[in-house]
Amino acid sequence: MAFKTYLILFFLLVNNSFSMAQHNANYDESKVPDITLPDTFVSLRGKLISTQQDWEEIRRPEILDLFREHVYGNIPSDFDQILYSEVQESQNPYPEKAIQKEVNITVSRNGKSHTMRLNVFLPKSGKGPFPIFLLVNHRAENEEVGLVEEGYWSVSELIDRGYATASFHGETVAPDDAERFSEGILNTLYPEELGKADGMRTFGAWAWAAMRAMDYFEQDQLYDTRKSALVGHSRSGKTALWAGANDPRWSVVYSNESGCGGAAISRRKYGETVAVINTSFPHWFADNFAAYNGQEETLPVDQHMLAALIAPRALYFASARGDQWSDPKGEYITMQLGSRIYSEIYNQEVNFPLAFEEIDSPIIQPFAGYHIREGKHNLTWEDWEHFIDFAEIQFKLIDTNGIKFN
């Protein structure tokens, strides 16, 4: 009873601190500091990066390692065995149009194993292989919502458009809790990471899980993994970007309203900040990230560089006008700067010429896209509709040009 009371008090303290941070956050553009961003196209030794070879062999590995060390932490790739088994525990909410699969993915390392759950829906019509959308889910399943939360995970609409779709819940990998985050794969499979300042934490664990989901898709001919999309909203949007940067098997990466540590420029210190994240959610990022609380300008990277790591695969950001906490303008600036990689290195015509204040409709083009909708912080069918429109452009390019990213 005392332990439960302690947990309740802990959650109240964290939630209250988080609410106060939102209330006291800067939402005034005139108070955004003058910023100088690290140059994506200059190596640590001062070499100007202008060719695909120099980007892929020199600068991209440098940037990826800087984010790993200073921001997100490790994603260990070693394990001894991975097994897949199907179970039947939940009722199919779409029996007339979809085949439901509940898949346990069991990973073993050093004599111990951990099982995560992947929920999959495939169209009943058609033989496949089907393009696949994976949602990184951090919202708790409950009796009212059930397995699928309409809008947030638009399974029915994705099935209607001929896509397979899947989701895993972060709780089955690493709990989203400062006290319990290690109770999943960290304690069981990778305990050595807990003692490292750049060790795996919650978002690294969720990214690891997205990789294991892709492992599953690759071994089953029902899925066309050449046409694969990774989707995350809010904290899961931060995860999707990090997972996409580390795993080139995803052909499209979506980050919806992910804010600081996701799609927004950290140095703007607008809305959510590095200090707020590391104070309220110290389990999300590597311990090293806390050294930049209130000192974002000293970071060796910023999020436009993370966006660049997705190339030559496709990248899409989404914002909401009523979600100033996630800094929509900072998200758009990241896309403007990060998407330069496509034109400057990969010779693809990608352009975001409009100022943020001028955007009045989705910008959907090959390789990079952005939209901002009315409303508050959420993942909605309106967002998914634009996601699907964007994916269809990218998947058509894969078909017509034979593009293969992995």
CSV table of C-alpha atoms in Angstrom, one decimal:
chain,number,residue,atom,x,y,z
A,1,MET,CA,0.0,0.0,0.0
A,2,ALA,CA,2.8,2.4,0.9
A,3,PHE,CA,4.5,1.6,-2.5
A,4,LYS,CA,1.3,2.4,-4.4
A,5,THR,CA,0.9,5.6,-2.5
A,6,TYR,CA,4.5,6.5,-3.4
A,7,LEU,CA,3.7,5.9,-7.1
A,8,ILE,CA,0.6,8.0,-7.0
A,9,LEU,CA,2.5,10.9,-5.4
A,10,PHE,CA,5.3,10.5,-7.9
A,11,PHE,CA,2.9,10.7,-10.9
A,12,LEU,CA,1.1,13.7,-9.3
A,13,LEU,CA,4.4,15.5,-8.9
A,14,VAL,CA,5.6,14.7,-12.4
A,15,ASN,CA,2.3,15.7,-14.0
A,16,ASN,CA,2.1,18.9,-11.9
A,17,SER,CA,5.6,19.9,-12.9
A,18,PHE,CA,4.9,19.1,-16.5
A,19,SER,CA,1.7,21.3,-16.4
A,20,MET,CA,3.5,24.1,-14.8
A,21,ALA,CA,6.3,23.9,-17.5
A,22,GLN,CA,3.7,24.1,-20.2
A,23,HIS,CA,2.1,27.1,-18.5
A,24,ASN,CA,5.4,28.9,-18.1
A,25,ALA,CA,6.8,28.0,-21.5
A,26,ASN,CA,7.9,30.7,-24.0
A,27,TYR,CA,5.3,31.2,-26.8
A,28,ASP,CA,6.6,34.6,-27.8
A,29,GLU,CA,8.5,34.6,-31.1
A,30,SER,CA,10.2,37.9,-30.0
A,31,LYS,CA,11.8,36.0,-27.2
A,32,VAL,CA,13.3,33.2,-29.3
A,33,PRO,CA,17.0,33.7,-29.1
A,34,ASP,CA,19.2,34.4,-32.1
A,35,ILE,CA,20.6,31.0,-33.1
A,36,THR,CA,23.5,29.6,-35.0
A,37,LEU,CA,22.9,26.1,-36.2
A,38,PRO,CA,25.6,23.4,-36.8
A,39,ASP,CA,26.3,23.0,-40.5
A,40,THR,CA,25.0,19.7,-41.8
A,41,PHE,CA,27.4,19.8,-44.8
A,42,VAL,CA,30.7,20.5,-43.0
A,43,SER,CA,32.5,17.5,-41.3
A,44,LEU,CA,34.0,17.6,-37.9
A,45,ARG,CA,37.4,18.1,-39.6
A,46,GLY,CA,36.1,21.0,-41.6
A,47,LYS,CA,35.6,19.2,-44.9
A,48,LEU,CA,32.8,20.6,-47.1
A,49,ILE,CA,30.4,17.7,-47.9
A,50,SER,CA,29.1,18.0,-51.5
A,51,THR,CA,29.0,14.4,-52.8
A,52,GLN,CA,26.9,11.4,-52.0
A,53,GLN,CA,30.0,9.4,-51.2
A,54,ASP,CA,31.3,11.9,-48.7
A,55,TRP,CA,27.9,12.2,-47.1
A,56,GLU,CA,27.4,8.5,-46.7
A,57,GLU,CA,30.9,7.6,-45.7
A,58,ILE,CA,32.0,10.7,-43.6
A,59,ARG,CA,29.3,13.1,-42.5
A,60,ARG,CA,26.3,10.9,-42.0
A,61,PRO,CA,28.1,8.5,-39.7
A,62,GLU,CA,29.5,11.5,-37.7
A,63,ILE,CA,26.0,13.0,-37.2
A,64,LEU,CA,24.4,9.7,-36.3
A,65,ASP,CA,27.1,9.1,-33.7
A,66,LEU,CA,26.8,12.6,-32.2
A,67,PHE,CA,23.0,12.1,-31.8
A,68,ARG,CA,23.7,8.7,-30.2
A,69,GLU,CA,26.2,10.0,-27.7
A,70,HIS,CA,24.6,13.3,-26.8
A,71,VAL,CA,20.9,12.9,-27.3
A,72,TYR,CA,19.2,9.5,-27.8
A,73,GLY,CA,21.7,6.9,-26.6
A,74,ASN,CA,22.6,3.5,-28.0
A,75,ILE,CA,20.4,1.0,-29.8
A,76,PRO,CA,22.2,-2.4,-29.3
A,77,SER,CA,21.8,-4.6,-32.4
A,78,ASP,CA,23.0,-7.9,-31.0
A,79,PHE,CA,20.8,-10.8,-29.9
A,80,ASP,CA,21.0,-14.6,-30.1
A,81,GLN,CA,17.6,-15.5,-31.4
A,82,ILE,CA,14.3,-14.1,-32.6
A,83,LEU,CA,11.1,-16.1,-32.8
A,84,TYR,CA,7.6,-15.3,-33.9
A,85,SER,CA,4.3,-16.8,-32.8
A,86,GLU,CA,0.7,-15.9,-33.3
A,87,VAL,CA,-1.8,-15.7,-30.5
A,88,GLN,CA,-5.5,-14.9,-30.3
A,89,GLU,CA,-6.5,-12.7,-27.4
A,90,SER,CA,-8.4,-9.7,-28.9
A,91,GLN,CA,-11.5,-9.6,-31.1
A,92,ASN,CA,-11.1,-8.4,-34.6
A,93,PRO,CA,-12.8,-5.0,-34.9
A,94,TYR,CA,-13.0,-5.2,-38.7
A,95,PRO,CA,-13.8,-8.8,-39.5
A,96,GLU,CA,-15.6,-7.9,-42.8
A,97,LYS,CA,-12.5,-6.3,-44.4
A,98,ALA,CA,-9.4,-7.2,-42.4
A,99,ILE,CA,-7.4,-10.2,-41.3
A,100,GLN,CA,-6.0,-9.7,-37.8
A,101,LYS,CA,-2.8,-11.1,-36.5
A,102,GLU,CA,-1.5,-10.8,-33.0
A,103,VAL,CA,2.2,-11.7,-33.1
A,104,ASN,CA,4.5,-12.3,-30.1
A,105,ILE,CA,8.1,-11.4,-31.0
A,106,THR,CA,10.4,-13.2,-28.6
A,107,VAL,CA,14.1,-12.1,-28.6
A,108,SER,CA,16.7,-14.0,-26.6
A,109,ARG,CA,20.2,-12.8,-25.5
A,110,ASN,CA,22.6,-14.3,-23.0
A,111,GLY,CA,20.2,-16.9,-21.8
A,112,LYS,CA,17.3,-14.5,-21.2
A,113,SER,CA,14.3,-13.6,-23.4
A,114,HIS,CA,11.8,-10.9,-23.8
A,115,THR,CA,8.5,-10.9,-25.7
A,116,MET,CA,6.9,-7.9,-27.3
A,117,ARG,CA,3.4,-7.8,-28.9
A,118,LEU,CA,2.8,-6.7,-32.5
A,119,ASN,CA,-0.8,-6.2,-33.7
A,120,VAL,CA,-1.3,-6.5,-37.4
A,121,PHE,CA,-4.2,-6.0,-39.8
A,122,LEU,CA,-4.1,-7.0,-43.5
A,123,PRO,CA,-6.7,-6.5,-46.2
A,124,LYS,CA,-8.9,-9.5,-46.9
A,125,SER,CA,-9.1,-8.5,-50.5
A,126,GLY,CA,-6.0,-9.0,-52.6
A,127,LYS,CA,-3.1,-11.4,-52.3
A,128,GLY,CA,-0.3,-9.1,-51.4
A,129,PRO,CA,2.4,-8.5,-50.8
A,130,PHE,CA,1.0,-5.4,-49.1
A,131,PRO,CA,2.8,-2.1,-48.3
A,132,ILE,CA,3.0,-1.7,-44.5
A,133,PHE,CA,2.4,1.1,-42.1
A,134,LEU,CA,3.8,0.6,-38.6
A,135,LEU,CA,2.6,2.9,-35.8
A,136,VAL,CA,4.7,3.3,-32.7
A,137,ASN,CA,2.0,3.5,-30.0
A,138,HIS,CA,2.4,5.0,-26.6
A,139,ARG,CA,-1.3,5.3,-25.7
A,140,ALA,CA,-2.6,2.7,-23.3
A,141,GLU,CA,-5.2,0.3,-24.5
A,142,ASN,CA,-8.4,0.5,-22.5
A,143,GLU,CA,-11.8,-1.1,-22.5
A,144,GLU,CA,-13.5,2.0,-24.1
A,145,VAL,CA,-11.0,2.3,-26.9
A,146,GLY,CA,-10.1,-1.4,-27.4
A,147,LEU,CA,-7.2,-2.5,-29.5
A,148,VAL,CA,-7.7,0.3,-32.1
A,149,GLU,CA,-8.3,3.9,-31.4
A,150,GLU,CA,-10.1,5.4,-34.4
A,151,GLY,CA,-8.4,8.4,-35.8
A,152,TYR,CA,-5.2,7.8,-33.8
A,153,TRP,CA,-4.6,4.5,-35.7
A,154,SER,CA,-6.8,4.7,-38.8
A,155,VAL,CA,-6.8,1.0,-39.5
A,156,SER,CA,-10.1,0.8,-41.4
A,157,GLU,CA,-9.1,3.6,-43.8
A,158,LEU,CA,-5.6,2.1,-44.4
A,159,ILE,CA,-7.2,-1.3,-45.1
A,160,ASP,CA,-9.6,0.3,-47.6
A,161,ARG,CA,-6.6,1.8,-49.4
A,162,GLY,CA,-4.9,-1.5,-49.7
A,163,TYR,CA,-2.3,-1.2,-47.0
A,164,ALA,CA,-1.4,-3.6,-44.2
A,165,THR,CA,-0.9,-1.8,-40.9
A,166,ALA,CA,0.6,-2.8,-37.6
A,167,SER,CA,1.3,-1.3,-34.2
A,168,PHE,CA,3.2,-2.2,-31.0
A,169,HIS,CA,2.8,-0.6,-27.6
A,170,GLY,CA,5.9,0.8,-26.0
A,171,GLU,CA,4.8,-0.7,-22.7
A,172,THR,CA,5.6,-4.1,-24.0
A,173,VAL,CA,9.2,-3.1,-24.6
A,174,ALA,CA,10.1,-0.3,-22.1
A,175,PRO,CA,7.5,1.3,-19.8
A,176,ASP,CA,7.0,5.0,-20.2
A,177,ASP,CA,7.8,5.7,-16.6
A,178,ALA,CA,10.9,7.1,-14.9
A,179,GLU,CA,10.8,4.4,-12.2
A,180,ARG,CA,9.9,1.4,-14.4
A,181,PHE,CA,11.4,2.1,-17.8
A,182,SER,CA,14.1,-0.6,-17.3
A,183,GLU,CA,11.6,-3.4,-16.6
A,184,GLY,CA,11.4,-4.4,-20.2
A,185,ILE,CA,14.3,-5.2,-22.6
A,186,LEU,CA,16.8,-3.1,-20.6
A,187,ASN,CA,16.8,-5.3,-17.4
A,188,THR,CA,16.2,-8.5,-19.4
A,189,LEU,CA,18.3,-8.2,-22.6
A,190,TYR,CA,20.6,-5.2,-22.3
A,191,PRO,CA,21.3,-4.5,-18.5
A,192,GLU,CA,24.8,-3.1,-19.3
A,193,GLU,CA,23.2,-0.1,-21.0
A,194,LEU,CA,21.8,1.1,-17.7
A,195,GLY,CA,25.2,2.1,-16.4
A,196,LYS,CA,26.2,4.1,-19.4
A,197,ALA,CA,25.7,7.9,-19.8
A,198,ASP,CA,25.0,7.2,-23.5
A,199,GLY,CA,23.1,4.0,-22.8
A,200,MET,CA,19.8,2.9,-24.2
A,201,ARG,CA,16.7,4.5,-22.7
A,202,THR,CA,13.0,4.4,-23.5
A,203,PHE,CA,13.1,5.9,-27.0
A,204,GLY,CA,16.1,3.8,-27.9
A,205,ALA,CA,14.1,0.7,-26.7
A,206,TRP,CA,11.1,1.7,-28.7
A,207,ALA,CA,13.2,2.2,-31.8
A,208,TRP,CA,14.8,-1.2,-31.2
A,209,ALA,CA,11.2,-2.6,-31.2
A,210,ALA,CA,10.4,-1.0,-34.5
A,211,MET,CA,13.4,-2.8,-35.9
A,212,ARG,CA,12.2,-6.1,-34.6
A,213,ALA,CA,8.8,-5.4,-36.2
A,214,MET,CA,10.6,-4.9,-39.5
A,215,ASP,CA,12.5,-8.2,-38.9
A,216,TYR,CA,9.1,-9.8,-38.7
A,217,PHE,CA,7.8,-8.1,-41.9
A,218,GLU,CA,10.9,-9.1,-43.9
A,219,GLN,CA,10.5,-12.8,-43.2
A,220,ASP,CA,6.9,-12.9,-44.4
A,221,GLN,CA,6.0,-12.6,-48.1
A,222,LEU,CA,2.7,-11.0,-47.2
A,223,TYR,CA,4.5,-7.6,-46.7
A,224,ASP,CA,6.2,-5.5,-49.3
A,225,THR,CA,8.9,-4.0,-47.2
A,226,ARG,CA,10.2,-2.0,-50.1
A,227,LYS,CA,7.1,0.1,-49.4
A,228,SER,CA,7.2,0.6,-45.6
A,229,ALA,CA,6.2,3.5,-43.5
A,230,LEU,CA,7.0,4.3,-39.9
A,231,VAL,CA,4.6,6.6,-38.0
A,232,GLY,CA,4.9,8.2,-34.6
A,233,HIS,CA,2.9,10.9,-32.8
A,234,SER,CA,4.3,13.2,-30.0
A,235,ARG,CA,6.8,11.2,-27.9
A,236,SER,CA,6.5,8.4,-30.4
A,237,GLY,CA,7.2,10.8,-33.2
A,238,LYS,CA,10.5,11.5,-31.5
A,239,THR,CA,11.1,7.7,-31.5
A,240,ALA,CA,10.1,7.3,-35.2
A,241,LEU,CA,12.7,9.8,-36.3
A,242,TRP,CA,15.4,8.1,-34.3
A,243,ALA,CA,14.4,4.7,-35.5
A,244,GLY,CA,14.2,5.9,-39.1
A,245,ALA,CA,17.7,7.4,-38.8
A,246,ASN,CA,19.1,4.1,-37.6
A,247,ASP,CA,17.2,1.7,-39.8
A,248,PRO,CA,17.4,2.3,-43.5
A,249,ARG,CA,14.7,-0.4,-44.2
A,250,TRP,CA,11.9,2.2,-43.7
A,251,SER,CA,11.1,3.9,-47.0
A,252,VAL,CA,9.0,6.6,-45.4
A,253,VAL,CA,9.2,8.2,-41.9
A,254,TYR,CA,6.4,10.3,-40.4
A,255,SER,CA,6.8,12.5,-37.3
A,256,ASN,CA,3.5,14.0,-36.1
A,257,GLU,CA,3.7,16.9,-33.6
A,258,SER,CA,6.9,15.6,-32.0
A,259,GLY,CA,8.3,18.9,-30.8
A,260,CYS,CA,11.6,19.2,-28.9
A,261,GLY,CA,13.8,16.1,-29.3
A,262,GLY,CA,11.8,15.3,-32.4
A,263,ALA,CA,11.0,17.6,-35.3
A,264,ALA,CA,11.5,21.0,-33.7
A,265,ILE,CA,14.7,23.0,-33.6
A,266,SER,CA,16.0,22.7,-30.0
A,267,ARG,CA,17.9,26.0,-30.0
A,268,ARG,CA,14.6,27.9,-30.4
A,269,LYS,CA,13.7,27.2,-26.8
A,270,TYR,CA,10.0,27.6,-27.7
A,271,GLY,CA,7.3,25.6,-26.0
A,272,GLU,CA,8.8,22.2,-24.9
A,273,THR,CA,12.5,22.5,-24.1
A,274,VAL,CA,15.4,20.2,-23.4
A,275,ALA,CA,15.3,21.1,-19.7
A,276,VAL,CA,11.6,20.3,-19.4
A,277,ILE,CA,12.1,16.9,-21.1
A,278,ASN,CA,15.0,15.9,-18.9
A,279,THR,CA,13.3,17.1,-15.7
A,280,SER,CA,9.8,15.6,-16.3
A,281,PHE,CA,10.8,12.6,-18.4
A,282,PRO,CA,14.5,11.7,-17.5
A,283,HIS,CA,14.0,8.1,-18.9
A,284,TRP,CA,13.3,9.2,-22.5
A,285,PHE,CA,16.8,10.2,-23.6
A,286,ALA,CA,20.4,9.3,-22.8
A,287,ASP,CA,21.7,10.7,-19.5
A,288,ASN,CA,24.2,12.8,-21.5
A,289,PHE,CA,21.3,14.9,-22.9
A,290,ALA,CA,20.8,16.5,-19.4
A,291,ALA,CA,24.1,18.4,-19.8
A,292,TYR,CA,22.3,20.6,-22.3
A,293,ASN,CA,19.4,21.7,-20.0
A,294,GLY,CA,19.0,25.4,-20.7
A,295,GLN,CA,22.1,25.3,-22.9
A,296,GLU,CA,20.8,24.0,-26.2
A,297,GLU,CA,23.1,26.3,-28.1
A,298,THR,CA,26.1,24.1,-27.0
A,299,LEU,CA,24.6,21.0,-28.5
A,300,PRO,CA,26.9,19.6,-31.3
A,301,VAL,CA,23.7,18.8,-33.4
A,302,ASP,CA,20.2,20.1,-33.9
A,303,GLN,CA,17.1,18.5,-35.3
A,304,HIS,CA,17.6,19.6,-38.9
A,305,MET,CA,20.6,17.2,-39.0
A,306,LEU,CA,18.4,14.3,-37.7
A,307,ALA,CA,16.0,15.1,-40.5
A,308,ALA,CA,18.8,14.8,-43.0
A,309,LEU,CA,19.7,11.4,-41.8
A,310,ILE,CA,16.5,10.0,-43.2
A,311,ALA,CA,17.5,10.7,-46.8
A,312,PRO,CA,17.4,9.4,-49.5
A,313,ARG,CA,14.3,7.9,-48.1
A,314,ALA,CA,11.1,10.0,-47.7
A,315,LEU,CA,10.3,12.2,-44.7
A,316,TYR,CA,7.1,13.9,-43.6
A,317,PHE,CA,6.4,16.3,-40.7
A,318,ALA,CA,2.9,17.3,-39.4
A,319,SER,CA,2.0,20.0,-36.9
A,320,ALA,CA,-1.2,21.5,-35.4
A,321,ARG,CA,-1.8,25.2,-34.9
A,322,GLY,CA,-3.3,24.7,-31.4
A,323,ASP,CA,-0.2,22.8,-30.3
A,324,GLN,CA,2.3,25.5,-29.6
A,325,TRP,CA,4.0,23.3,-27.0
A,326,SER,CA,5.4,21.3,-30.0
A,327,ASP,CA,6.6,24.5,-31.7
A,328,PRO,CA,5.0,24.1,-35.2
A,329,LYS,CA,7.3,26.8,-36.6
A,330,GLY,CA,10.4,25.1,-35.3
A,331,GLU,CA,9.2,21.8,-36.9
A,332,TYR,CA,8.7,23.5,-40.2
A,333,ILE,CA,12.1,25.2,-40.1
A,334,THR,CA,13.7,21.8,-39.4
A,335,MET,CA,12.0,20.5,-42.5
A,336,GLN,CA,13.1,23.4,-44.6
A,337,LEU,CA,16.7,23.0,-43.5
A,338,GLY,CA,16.9,19.2,-43.2
A,339,SER,CA,15.3,18.6,-46.6
A,340,ARG,CA,18.2,20.4,-48.3
A,341,ILE,CA,19.9,17.0,-48.2
A,342,TYR,CA,17.7,15.8,-51.1
A,343,SER,CA,18.7,18.6,-53.5
A,344,GLU,CA,22.3,19.2,-52.4
A,345,ILE,CA,23.4,15.6,-52.1
A,346,TYR,CA,20.8,13.4,-53.9
A,347,ASN,CA,19.9,15.6,-56.8
A,348,GLN,CA,16.2,15.6,-56.1
A,349,GLU,CA,14.1,18.7,-56.5
A,350,VAL,CA,12.7,19.3,-53.0
A,351,ASN,CA,11.7,22.8,-51.9
A,352,PHE,CA,9.9,24.5,-49.1
A,353,PRO,CA,10.0,28.1,-50.2
A,354,LEU,CA,7.1,29.4,-48.2
A,355,ALA,CA,7.6,31.1,-44.8
A,356,PHE,CA,5.8,29.3,-42.0
A,357,GLU,CA,3.2,32.0,-41.7
A,358,GLU,CA,2.3,31.6,-45.4
A,359,ILE,CA,1.4,27.9,-45.3
A,360,ASP,CA,-2.3,27.4,-46.0
A,361,SER,CA,-2.3,23.9,-47.5
A,362,PRO,CA,-0.3,20.6,-47.3
A,363,ILE,CA,3.1,20.6,-49.1
A,364,ILE,CA,3.2,17.1,-50.6
A,365,GLN,CA,6.0,16.4,-53.0
A,366,PRO,CA,8.4,13.5,-53.7
A,367,PHE,CA,10.7,12.8,-50.8
A,368,ALA,CA,9.6,15.4,-48.3
A,369,GLY,CA,6.3,16.9,-47.1
A,370,TYR,CA,4.7,18.9,-44.4
A,371,HIS,CA,1.2,20.0,-43.3
A,372,ILE,CA,-0.2,21.9,-40.4
A,373,ARG,CA,-3.9,21.5,-39.5
A,374,GLU,CA,-6.2,23.3,-37.1
A,375,GLY,CA,-6.8,21.9,-33.7
A,376,LYS,CA,-4.8,20.6,-30.8
A,377,HIS,CA,-2.1,18.0,-30.1
A,378,ASN,CA,-3.4,14.7,-31.5
A,379,LEU,CA,-3.1,12.3,-34.3
A,380,THR,CA,-6.3,12.4,-36.4
A,381,TRP,CA,-7.7,11.0,-39.6
A,382,GLU,CA,-7.0,14.4,-41.3
A,383,ASP,CA,-3.3,13.7,-40.5
A,384,TRP,CA,-3.5,10.1,-41.8
A,385,GLU,CA,-5.2,11.3,-45.0
A,386,HIS,CA,-2.2,13.4,-45.9
A,387,PHE,CA,0.2,10.7,-44.8
A,388,ILE,CA,-1.5,8.3,-47.2
A,389,ASP,CA,-1.4,10.8,-50.1
A,390,PHE,CA,2.3,11.3,-49.5
A,391,ALA,CA,3.0,7.6,-49.3
A,392,GLU,CA,1.3,6.9,-52.6
A,393,ILE,CA,3.7,9.4,-54.3
A,394,GLN,CA,6.7,7.7,-52.7
A,395,PHE,CA,5.5,4.1,-53.4
A,396,LYS,CA,4.8,5.0,-57.0
A,397,LEU,CA,8.4,6.2,-57.3
A,398,ILE,CA,9.6,2.9,-56.0
A,399,ASP,CA,7.5,1.1,-58.6
A,400,THR,CA,8.4,3.2,-61.6
A,401,ASN,CA,12.1,3.9,-60.8
A,402,GLY,CA,13.0,0.7,-59.1
A,403,ILE,CA,14.2,2.6,-56.0
A,404,LYS,CA,15.3,0.3,-53.3
A,405,PHE,CA,16.6,1.9,-50.0
A,406,ASN,CA,17.6,-1.2,-48.1
